[in-house]
Coordinates of C-alpha atoms in Angstrom, one line a residue:
X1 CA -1.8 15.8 -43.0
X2 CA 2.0 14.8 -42.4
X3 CA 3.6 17.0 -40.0
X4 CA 6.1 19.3 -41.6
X5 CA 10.0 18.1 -41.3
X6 CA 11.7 20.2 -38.6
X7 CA 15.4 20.2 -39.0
X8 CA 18.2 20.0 -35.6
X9 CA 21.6 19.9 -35.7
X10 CA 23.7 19.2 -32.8
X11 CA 27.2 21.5 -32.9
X12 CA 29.8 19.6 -31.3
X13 CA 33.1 18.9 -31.5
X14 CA 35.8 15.8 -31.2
X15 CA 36.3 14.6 -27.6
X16 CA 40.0 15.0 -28.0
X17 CA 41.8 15.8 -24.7
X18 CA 43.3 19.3 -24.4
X19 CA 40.5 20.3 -26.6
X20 CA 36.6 19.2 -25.1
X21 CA 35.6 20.3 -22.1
X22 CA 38.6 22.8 -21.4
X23 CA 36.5 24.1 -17.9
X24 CA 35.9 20.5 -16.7
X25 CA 39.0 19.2 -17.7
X26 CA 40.8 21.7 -14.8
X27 CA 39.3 19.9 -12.5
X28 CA 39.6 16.7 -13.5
X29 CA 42.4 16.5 -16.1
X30 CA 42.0 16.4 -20.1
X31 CA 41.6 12.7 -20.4
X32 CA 38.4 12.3 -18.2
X33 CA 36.9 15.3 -19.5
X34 CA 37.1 14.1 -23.0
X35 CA 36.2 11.0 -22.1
X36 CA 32.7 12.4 -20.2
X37 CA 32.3 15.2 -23.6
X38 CA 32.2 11.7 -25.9
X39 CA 29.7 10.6 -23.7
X40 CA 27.5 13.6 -23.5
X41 CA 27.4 13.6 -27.1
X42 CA 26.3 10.1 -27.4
X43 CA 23.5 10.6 -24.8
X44 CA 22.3 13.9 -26.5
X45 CA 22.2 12.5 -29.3
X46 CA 20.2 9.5 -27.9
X47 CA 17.8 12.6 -27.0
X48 CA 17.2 13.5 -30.8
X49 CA 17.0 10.1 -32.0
X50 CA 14.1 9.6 -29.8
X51 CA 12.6 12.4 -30.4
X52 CA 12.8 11.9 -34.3
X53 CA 10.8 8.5 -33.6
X54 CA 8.0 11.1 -31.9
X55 CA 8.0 13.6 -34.5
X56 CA 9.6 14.9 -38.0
X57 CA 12.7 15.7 -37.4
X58 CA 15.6 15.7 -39.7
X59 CA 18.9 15.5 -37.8
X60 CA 22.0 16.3 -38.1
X61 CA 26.0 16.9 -36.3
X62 CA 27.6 19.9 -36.9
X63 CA 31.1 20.0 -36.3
X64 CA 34.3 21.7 -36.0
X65 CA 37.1 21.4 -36.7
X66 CA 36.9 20.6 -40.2
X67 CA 39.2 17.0 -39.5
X68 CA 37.3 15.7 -37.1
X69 CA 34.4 13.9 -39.2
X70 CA 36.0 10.4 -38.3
X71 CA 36.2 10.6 -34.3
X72 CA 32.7 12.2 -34.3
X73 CA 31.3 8.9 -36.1
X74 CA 32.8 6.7 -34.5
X75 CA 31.2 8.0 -31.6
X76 CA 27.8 8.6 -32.8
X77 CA 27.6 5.7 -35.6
X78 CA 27.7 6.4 -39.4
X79 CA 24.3 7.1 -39.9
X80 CA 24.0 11.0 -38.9
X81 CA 24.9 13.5 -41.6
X82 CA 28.4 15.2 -40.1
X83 CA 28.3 19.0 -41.5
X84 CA 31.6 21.1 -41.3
X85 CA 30.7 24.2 -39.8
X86 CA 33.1 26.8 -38.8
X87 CA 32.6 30.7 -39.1
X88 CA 35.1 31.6 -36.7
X89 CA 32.9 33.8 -34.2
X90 CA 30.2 31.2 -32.2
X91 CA 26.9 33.4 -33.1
X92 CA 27.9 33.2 -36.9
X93 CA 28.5 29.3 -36.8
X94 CA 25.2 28.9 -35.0
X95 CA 23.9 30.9 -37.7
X96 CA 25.1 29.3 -40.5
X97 CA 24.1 25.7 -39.5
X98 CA 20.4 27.0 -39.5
X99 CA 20.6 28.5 -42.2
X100 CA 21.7 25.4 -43.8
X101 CA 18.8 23.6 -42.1
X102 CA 15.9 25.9 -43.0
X103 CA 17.1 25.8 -46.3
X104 CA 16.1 21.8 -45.8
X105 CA 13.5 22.6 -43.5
X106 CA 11.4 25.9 -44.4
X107 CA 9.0 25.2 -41.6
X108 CA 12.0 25.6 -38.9
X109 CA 15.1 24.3 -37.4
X110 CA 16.8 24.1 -34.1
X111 CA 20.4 24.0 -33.2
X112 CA 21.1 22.5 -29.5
X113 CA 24.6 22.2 -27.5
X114 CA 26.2 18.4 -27.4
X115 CA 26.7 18.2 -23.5
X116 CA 23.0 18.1 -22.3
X117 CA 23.3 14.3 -21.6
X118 CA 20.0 15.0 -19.4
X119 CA 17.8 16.3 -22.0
X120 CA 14.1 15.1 -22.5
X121 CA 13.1 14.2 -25.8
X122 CA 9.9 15.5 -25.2
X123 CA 11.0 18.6 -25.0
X124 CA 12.6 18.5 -28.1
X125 CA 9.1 17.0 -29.8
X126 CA 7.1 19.9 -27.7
X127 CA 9.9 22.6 -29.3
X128 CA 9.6 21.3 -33.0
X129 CA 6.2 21.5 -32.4
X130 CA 5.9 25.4 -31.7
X131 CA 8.0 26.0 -34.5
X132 CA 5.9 24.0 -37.0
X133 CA 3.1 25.5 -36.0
X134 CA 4.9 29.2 -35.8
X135 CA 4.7 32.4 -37.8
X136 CA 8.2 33.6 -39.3
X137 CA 8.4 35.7 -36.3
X138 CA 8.4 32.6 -34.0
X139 CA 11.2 31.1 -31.8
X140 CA 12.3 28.6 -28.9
X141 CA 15.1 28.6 -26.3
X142 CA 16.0 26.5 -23.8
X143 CA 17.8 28.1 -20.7
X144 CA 20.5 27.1 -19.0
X145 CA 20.8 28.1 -15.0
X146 CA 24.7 30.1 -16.3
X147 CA 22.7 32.6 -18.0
X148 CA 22.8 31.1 -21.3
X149 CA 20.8 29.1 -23.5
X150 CA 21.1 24.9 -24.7
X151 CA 18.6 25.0 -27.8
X152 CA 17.3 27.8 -30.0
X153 CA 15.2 27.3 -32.9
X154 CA 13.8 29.8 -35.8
X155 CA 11.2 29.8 -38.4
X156 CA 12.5 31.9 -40.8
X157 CA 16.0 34.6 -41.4
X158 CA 14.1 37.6 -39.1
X159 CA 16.0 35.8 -36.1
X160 CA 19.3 36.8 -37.7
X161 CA 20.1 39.6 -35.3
X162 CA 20.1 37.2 -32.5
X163 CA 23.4 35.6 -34.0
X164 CA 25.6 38.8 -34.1
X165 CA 28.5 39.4 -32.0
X166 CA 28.4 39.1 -28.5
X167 CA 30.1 38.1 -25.3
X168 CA 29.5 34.2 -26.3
X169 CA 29.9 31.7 -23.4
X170 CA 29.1 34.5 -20.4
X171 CA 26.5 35.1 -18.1
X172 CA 25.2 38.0 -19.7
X173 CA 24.0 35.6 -22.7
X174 CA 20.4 34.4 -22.8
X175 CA 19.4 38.6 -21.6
X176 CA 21.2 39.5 -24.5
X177 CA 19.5 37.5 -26.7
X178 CA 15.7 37.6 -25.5
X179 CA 16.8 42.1 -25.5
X180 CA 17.8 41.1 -29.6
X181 CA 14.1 39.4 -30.0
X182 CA 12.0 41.4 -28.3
X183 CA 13.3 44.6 -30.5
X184 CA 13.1 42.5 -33.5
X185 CA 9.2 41.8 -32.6
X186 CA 10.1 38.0 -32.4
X187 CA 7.7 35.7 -30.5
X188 CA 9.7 33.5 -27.7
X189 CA 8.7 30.2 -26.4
X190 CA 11.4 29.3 -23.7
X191 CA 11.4 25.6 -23.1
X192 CA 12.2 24.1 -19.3
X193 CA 15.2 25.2 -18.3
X194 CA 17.9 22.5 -18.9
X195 CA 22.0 22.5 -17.6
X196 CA 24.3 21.5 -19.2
X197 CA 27.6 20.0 -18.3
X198 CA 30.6 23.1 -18.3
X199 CA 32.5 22.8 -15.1
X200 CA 33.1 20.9 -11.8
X201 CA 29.7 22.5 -10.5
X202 CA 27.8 20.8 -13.1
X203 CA 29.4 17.4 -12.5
X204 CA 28.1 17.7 -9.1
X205 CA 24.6 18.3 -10.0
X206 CA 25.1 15.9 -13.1
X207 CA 26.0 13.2 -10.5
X208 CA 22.6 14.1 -8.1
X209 CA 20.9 14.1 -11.4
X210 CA 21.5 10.6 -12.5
X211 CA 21.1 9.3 -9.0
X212 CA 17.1 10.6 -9.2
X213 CA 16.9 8.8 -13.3
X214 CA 18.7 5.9 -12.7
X215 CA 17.4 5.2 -16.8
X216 CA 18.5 8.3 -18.1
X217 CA 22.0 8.9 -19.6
X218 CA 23.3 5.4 -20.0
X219 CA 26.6 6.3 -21.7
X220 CA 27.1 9.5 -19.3
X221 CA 26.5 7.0 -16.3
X222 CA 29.0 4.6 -17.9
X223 CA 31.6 7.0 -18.5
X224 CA 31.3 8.6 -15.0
X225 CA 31.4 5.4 -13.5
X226 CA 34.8 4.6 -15.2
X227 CA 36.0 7.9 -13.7
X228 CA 35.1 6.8 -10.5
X229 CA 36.5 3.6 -10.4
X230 CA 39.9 5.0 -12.0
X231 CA 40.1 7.2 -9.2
X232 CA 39.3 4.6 -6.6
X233 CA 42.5 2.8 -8.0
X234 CA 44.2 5.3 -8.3

């Protein structure tokens, strides 16, 4: 039997300077930081490429703002779908784009963060995997070490309470949410915790990181290297 499609959409945005990366750019300027958010999205996306030659999954971008379709490609290539996808509050954009995937993809679909350069596609083939295999009541998340969360997937519209308001983009994130499942008798699977790339202290594990995979993140490696040697010459 042919495994069912999974759908995954990564929610990015341009990396225009002044705008990507606004907590990395303080401490190394707006250019660089947009420069290393490009980067991280070609890398992540990398990730779900090869994870879609593992498994069935259907991917796509979605973006924001609503002008932006044309730097996103030429980043990524012209072949991924680019979805507008702007509600305003985080939790009810998040929402919306699976929405728009399970409507695609009945038997689940994930949404993941475009700055987790890092990222395993296995894990991604292991997370589509619980969800195929789920109950409506079925989920995934992938921590992050800030007290938030990288990836979350869904089987079905019971995991709508998750999405509501919230602090979005605090440390108080990820509790809130698994509180929202557990009283909504939803089933969690968390994945391997995974960072992703936010601030100054994150480029400094990013940098150990790639030192121990010297394979892993060509286009992240590239771009950090450029930052290096523009510094050097500075």
């Amino acid at each position: 039997m042919t495994d069912a499609t999974i759908g995954i959409g990564l929610m990015a945005k341009p990396p225009r300077p002044g705008i990507a990366k606004t907590r990395l750019a303080t401490g190394i300027g707006d250019g660089p930081a947009a420069a290393l958010a490009g980067a991280f999205l070609r890398d992540s996306a990398g990730a779900v490429a090869a994870a879609a030659g593992q498994t069935a999954l259907a991917a796509s971008i979605f973006f924001r703002p609503a002008d932006a379709a044309a730097e996103l490609a030429a980043v990524i290539g012209q072949d991924w779908p680019l979805v507008p996808c702007d509600r305003g509050e985080l939790g009810a954009t998040m929402w919306s784009a699976l929405t728009q995937l399970l409507a695609r993809h009945p038997a689940g679909a994930m949404v993941m963060g475009a700055d987790l350069p890092l990222l395993a596609p296995e894990v991604l083939v292991a997370a589509a995997d619980i969800l195929r295999h789920g109950g409506p009541r079925d989920m995934v998340i992938m921590p992050s070490p800030d007290g938030g969360y990288g990836l979350i997937g869904v089987t079905s519209a019971a995991a709508a309470p998750l999405f509501a308001p919230m602090a979005w983009s605090t440390a108080g994130v990820l509790a809130e949410t698994l509180r929202r499942a557990t009283a909504e008798g939803l089933c969690v699977h968390r994945l391997p915790e995974q960072n992703d790339i936010d601030d100054a202290a994150d480029l400094a594990w990013l940098r150990s990181a790639l030192a121990a995979a010297p394979e892993a993140a060509p286009a992240t490696r590239a771009a950090l290297a450029r930052l290096e040697g523009d510094r050097a010459h500075g």
